């Protein structure tokens, strides 16, 4: 007897693939059926690797063809197991914040490397370039942005937006700013556990009216802790920038900072590494460079981790002085400091363009397991 291929395919529609809701024709599990007289050869791919599932599927195919098509059919089943692709863990959840185009986290594994100074100068340089910029100071325990922008005595105003009270960020030098420092006294220590700090941070994120921003820079606290996870759960961070000095002890922690963003449960693109305090040049000897903390440490780390090196910032007294008096050094004109920060900022923007060309928009992650808190070996 000659068997009709159409009858074989119709018969196989009565079998559901183990672990899948559709029959094996609809699901595409049957990749090919060949008929030669009374011989039938079925090529099949399933995702369940268990021996029981394979045997059950093969028996059901033999049984259904014998019952529905021809009782004496000679049947051969070529069964292939293709394990299901492991899904990305807790990646790309939540919704973007209306009005904010790009959110850049500025981080460091270690304190004291000048991360806040770099953030402030990146912000004012972006503003000088004509962008709408905001800075969220997420360092609950050591906020420094109010001092760096000379607004330590200012308070955010309450405004009504669509019937809801919102905080209006403080603004200076063309940069909008929010910080926990606006809500505490200068000599007051913030002694909060993680959940309370995260709650305060969420209020600054969701109860604020930022308006239209091209860039929102996040000045993250040092380390890789609870605040970092809260931020990345709450905000669709577009990319991260890691700041380090050239010395080995800082680079060891910068490596951990990069590893945090690259974790599978977080997966925030690292735009690159910035080397701060790269070298010292005396004003009276402008051609001389003294590498006080080591030479090219962050550059070599970027090469090792295969992330972009965004540039270096020299160790200049005026940068520290400018931060202390509340006027970021990048606001200076015709100085080596201004040139350094302009070059750095252009590189950050370029890497952001590259990131947006190569990757889909990032959305806030949703960490539902301790996977987001596990130690990572790099």
PDB file of C-alpha atoms in Angstrom, residues 207-317:
ATOM      1  CA  UNK A 207       8.467  62.298  43.004  1.00  0.00           C
ATOM      2  CA  UNK A 208      10.640  64.630  40.941  1.00  0.00           C
ATOM      3  CA  UNK A 209       9.707  66.647  37.865  1.00  0.00           C
ATOM      4  CA  UNK A 210      12.837  66.624  35.695  1.00  0.00           C
ATOM      5  CA  UNK A 211      11.127  67.860  32.553  1.00  0.00           C
ATOM      6  CA  UNK A 212      12.837  67.116  29.241  1.00  0.00           C
ATOM      7  CA  UNK A 213      16.404  65.824  29.659  1.00  0.00           C
ATOM      8  CA  UNK A 214      18.902  64.592  27.113  1.00  0.00           C
ATOM      9  CA  UNK A 215      21.043  63.139  29.902  1.00  0.00           C
ATOM     10  CA  UNK A 216      20.439  62.212  33.524  1.00  0.00           C
ATOM     11  CA  UNK A 217      23.741  61.434  35.261  1.00  0.00           C
ATOM     12  CA  UNK A 218      23.627  59.241  38.353  1.00  0.00           C
ATOM     13  CA  UNK A 219      26.420  59.866  40.849  1.00  0.00           C
ATOM     14  CA  UNK A 220      26.529  56.423  42.474  1.00  0.00           C
ATOM     15  CA  UNK A 221      28.082  55.753  45.889  1.00  0.00           C
ATOM     16  CA  UNK A 222      31.309  53.689  46.037  1.00  0.00           C
ATOM     17  CA  UNK A 223      31.119  49.921  45.983  1.00  0.00           C
ATOM     18  CA  UNK A 224      28.558  47.438  44.646  1.00  0.00           C
ATOM     19  CA  UNK A 225      25.740  47.381  47.160  1.00  0.00           C
ATOM     20  CA  UNK A 226      22.088  47.870  47.920  1.00  0.00           C
ATOM     21  CA  UNK A 227      21.796  51.391  46.487  1.00  0.00           C
ATOM     22  CA  UNK A 228      23.197  50.210  43.151  1.00  0.00           C
ATOM     23  CA  UNK A 229      20.626  47.417  42.906  1.00  0.00           C
ATOM     24  CA  UNK A 230      17.810  49.801  43.888  1.00  0.00           C
ATOM     25  CA  UNK A 231      18.871  52.255  41.192  1.00  0.00           C
ATOM     26  CA  UNK A 232      19.000  49.632  38.461  1.00  0.00           C
ATOM     27  CA  UNK A 233      15.634  48.214  39.535  1.00  0.00           C
ATOM     28  CA  UNK A 234      14.045  51.679  39.443  1.00  0.00           C
ATOM     29  CA  UNK A 235      15.631  53.286  36.389  1.00  0.00           C
ATOM     30  CA  UNK A 236      16.300  52.134  32.826  1.00  0.00           C
ATOM     31  CA  UNK A 237      20.033  52.858  32.932  1.00  0.00           C
ATOM     32  CA  UNK A 238      21.314  53.338  29.381  1.00  0.00           C
ATOM     33  CA  UNK A 239      24.961  52.763  30.221  1.00  0.00           C
ATOM     34  CA  UNK A 240      27.578  52.973  32.953  1.00  0.00           C
ATOM     35  CA  UNK A 241      30.889  54.789  33.268  1.00  0.00           C
ATOM     36  CA  UNK A 242      33.467  53.557  35.783  1.00  0.00           C
ATOM     37  CA  UNK A 243      36.006  55.979  37.297  1.00  0.00           C
ATOM     38  CA  UNK A 244      39.367  54.866  38.705  1.00  0.00           C
ATOM     39  CA  UNK A 245      42.795  56.207  39.506  1.00  0.00           C
ATOM     40  CA  UNK A 246      45.825  54.437  37.951  1.00  0.00           C
ATOM     41  CA  UNK A 247      46.968  52.723  41.167  1.00  0.00           C
ATOM     42  CA  UNK A 248      46.524  48.980  41.542  1.00  0.00           C
ATOM     43  CA  UNK A 249      44.455  49.166  44.734  1.00  0.00           C
ATOM     44  CA  UNK A 250      41.843  51.315  42.959  1.00  0.00           C
ATOM     45  CA  UNK A 251      41.927  49.221  39.792  1.00  0.00           C
ATOM     46  CA  UNK A 252      41.107  46.064  41.761  1.00  0.00           C
ATOM     47  CA  UNK A 253      37.832  47.660  42.905  1.00  0.00           C
ATOM     48  CA  UNK A 254      37.134  49.228  39.495  1.00  0.00           C
ATOM     49  CA  UNK A 255      37.288  45.720  38.048  1.00  0.00           C
ATOM     50  CA  UNK A 256      34.533  44.694  40.473  1.00  0.00           C
ATOM     51  CA  UNK A 257      32.514  47.754  39.477  1.00  0.00           C
ATOM     52  CA  UNK A 258      32.627  46.727  35.813  1.00  0.00           C
ATOM     53  CA  UNK A 259      31.787  43.129  36.767  1.00  0.00           C
ATOM     54  CA  UNK A 260      28.683  44.302  38.645  1.00  0.00           C
ATOM     55  CA  UNK A 261      27.191  45.941  35.546  1.00  0.00           C
ATOM     56  CA  UNK A 262      28.106  42.926  33.402  1.00  0.00           C
ATOM     57  CA  UNK A 263      26.331  40.400  35.622  1.00  0.00           C
ATOM     58  CA  UNK A 264      23.683  38.422  33.767  1.00  0.00           C
ATOM     59  CA  UNK A 265      20.960  39.611  36.156  1.00  0.00           C
ATOM     60  CA  UNK A 266      21.925  43.279  35.622  1.00  0.00           C
ATOM     61  CA  UNK A 267      23.485  43.529  32.153  1.00  0.00           C
ATOM     62  CA  UNK A 268      23.912  47.293  31.892  1.00  0.00           C
ATOM     63  CA  UNK A 269      26.258  48.239  29.018  1.00  0.00           C
ATOM     64  CA  UNK A 270      29.591  49.637  30.246  1.00  0.00           C
ATOM     65  CA  UNK A 271      30.367  52.698  28.127  1.00  0.00           C
ATOM     66  CA  UNK A 272      33.959  52.749  29.358  1.00  0.00           C
ATOM     67  CA  UNK A 273      36.509  53.545  32.039  1.00  0.00           C
ATOM     68  CA  UNK A 274      37.832  57.003  32.973  1.00  0.00           C
ATOM     69  CA  UNK A 275      41.274  57.433  34.527  1.00  0.00           C
ATOM     70  CA  UNK A 276      41.226  60.268  37.059  1.00  0.00           C
ATOM     71  CA  UNK A 277      44.369  61.810  38.613  1.00  0.00           C
ATOM     72  CA  UNK A 278      46.290  60.280  35.725  1.00  0.00           C
ATOM     73  CA  UNK A 279      49.359  62.508  36.093  1.00  0.00           C
ATOM     74  CA  UNK A 280      50.546  65.734  37.683  1.00  0.00           C
ATOM     75  CA  UNK A 281      51.942  68.624  35.663  1.00  0.00           C
ATOM     76  CA  UNK A 282      53.389  71.610  37.557  1.00  0.00           C
ATOM     77  CA  UNK A 283      52.153  74.956  36.300  1.00  0.00           C
ATOM     78  CA  UNK A 284      55.724  76.187  35.902  1.00  0.00           C
ATOM     79  CA  UNK A 285      56.717  73.032  33.938  1.00  0.00           C
ATOM     80  CA  UNK A 286      53.767  72.422  31.570  1.00  0.00           C
ATOM     81  CA  UNK A 287      55.648  69.857  29.492  1.00  0.00           C
ATOM     82  CA  UNK A 288      56.416  67.595  32.457  1.00  0.00           C
ATOM     83  CA  UNK A 289      54.176  64.743  33.582  1.00  0.00           C
ATOM     84  CA  UNK A 290      54.626  63.012  36.921  1.00  0.00           C
ATOM     85  CA  UNK A 291      52.622  59.792  37.276  1.00  0.00           C
ATOM     86  CA  UNK A 292      52.117  59.912  41.029  1.00  0.00           C
ATOM     87  CA  UNK A 293      49.590  57.065  41.218  1.00  0.00           C
ATOM     88  CA  UNK A 294      51.033  54.953  38.413  1.00  0.00           C
ATOM     89  CA  UNK A 295      50.881  55.135  34.638  1.00  0.00           C
ATOM     90  CA  UNK A 296      48.092  53.972  32.321  1.00  0.00           C
ATOM     91  CA  UNK A 297      46.575  51.644  34.940  1.00  0.00           C
ATOM     92  CA  UNK A 298      42.952  52.315  33.977  1.00  0.00           C
ATOM     93  CA  UNK A 299      43.834  52.216  30.278  1.00  0.00           C
ATOM     94  CA  UNK A 300      45.340  48.753  30.658  1.00  0.00           C
ATOM     95  CA  UNK A 301      42.348  47.637  32.735  1.00  0.00           C
ATOM     96  CA  UNK A 302      39.976  48.760  29.962  1.00  0.00           C
ATOM     97  CA  UNK A 303      42.005  46.768  27.430  1.00  0.00           C
ATOM     98  CA  UNK A 304      41.977  43.739  29.723  1.00  0.00           C
ATOM     99  CA  UNK A 305      38.188  43.906  30.255  1.00  0.00           C
ATOM    100  CA  UNK A 306      37.552  44.755  26.579  1.00  0.00           C
ATOM    101  CA  UNK A 307      35.650  47.947  27.368  1.00  0.00           C
ATOM    102  CA  UNK A 308      36.358  51.416  25.907  1.00  0.00           C
ATOM    103  CA  UNK A 309      38.924  53.699  27.525  1.00  0.00           C
ATOM    104  CA  UNK A 310      37.226  57.092  27.654  1.00  0.00           C
ATOM    105  CA  UNK A 311      40.209  59.228  28.571  1.00  0.00           C
ATOM    106  CA  UNK A 312      42.238  60.645  31.432  1.00  0.00           C
ATOM    107  CA  UNK A 313      41.938  63.621  33.761  1.00  0.00           C
ATOM    108  CA  UNK A 314      45.147  65.152  35.134  1.00  0.00           C
ATOM    109  CA  UNK A 315      45.785  65.773  38.811  1.00  0.00           C
ATOM    110  CA  UNK A 316      45.356  69.546  38.879  1.00  0.00           C
ATOM    111  CA  UNK A 317      44.970  71.688  41.976  1.00  0.00           C
TER     112      UNK A 317
END
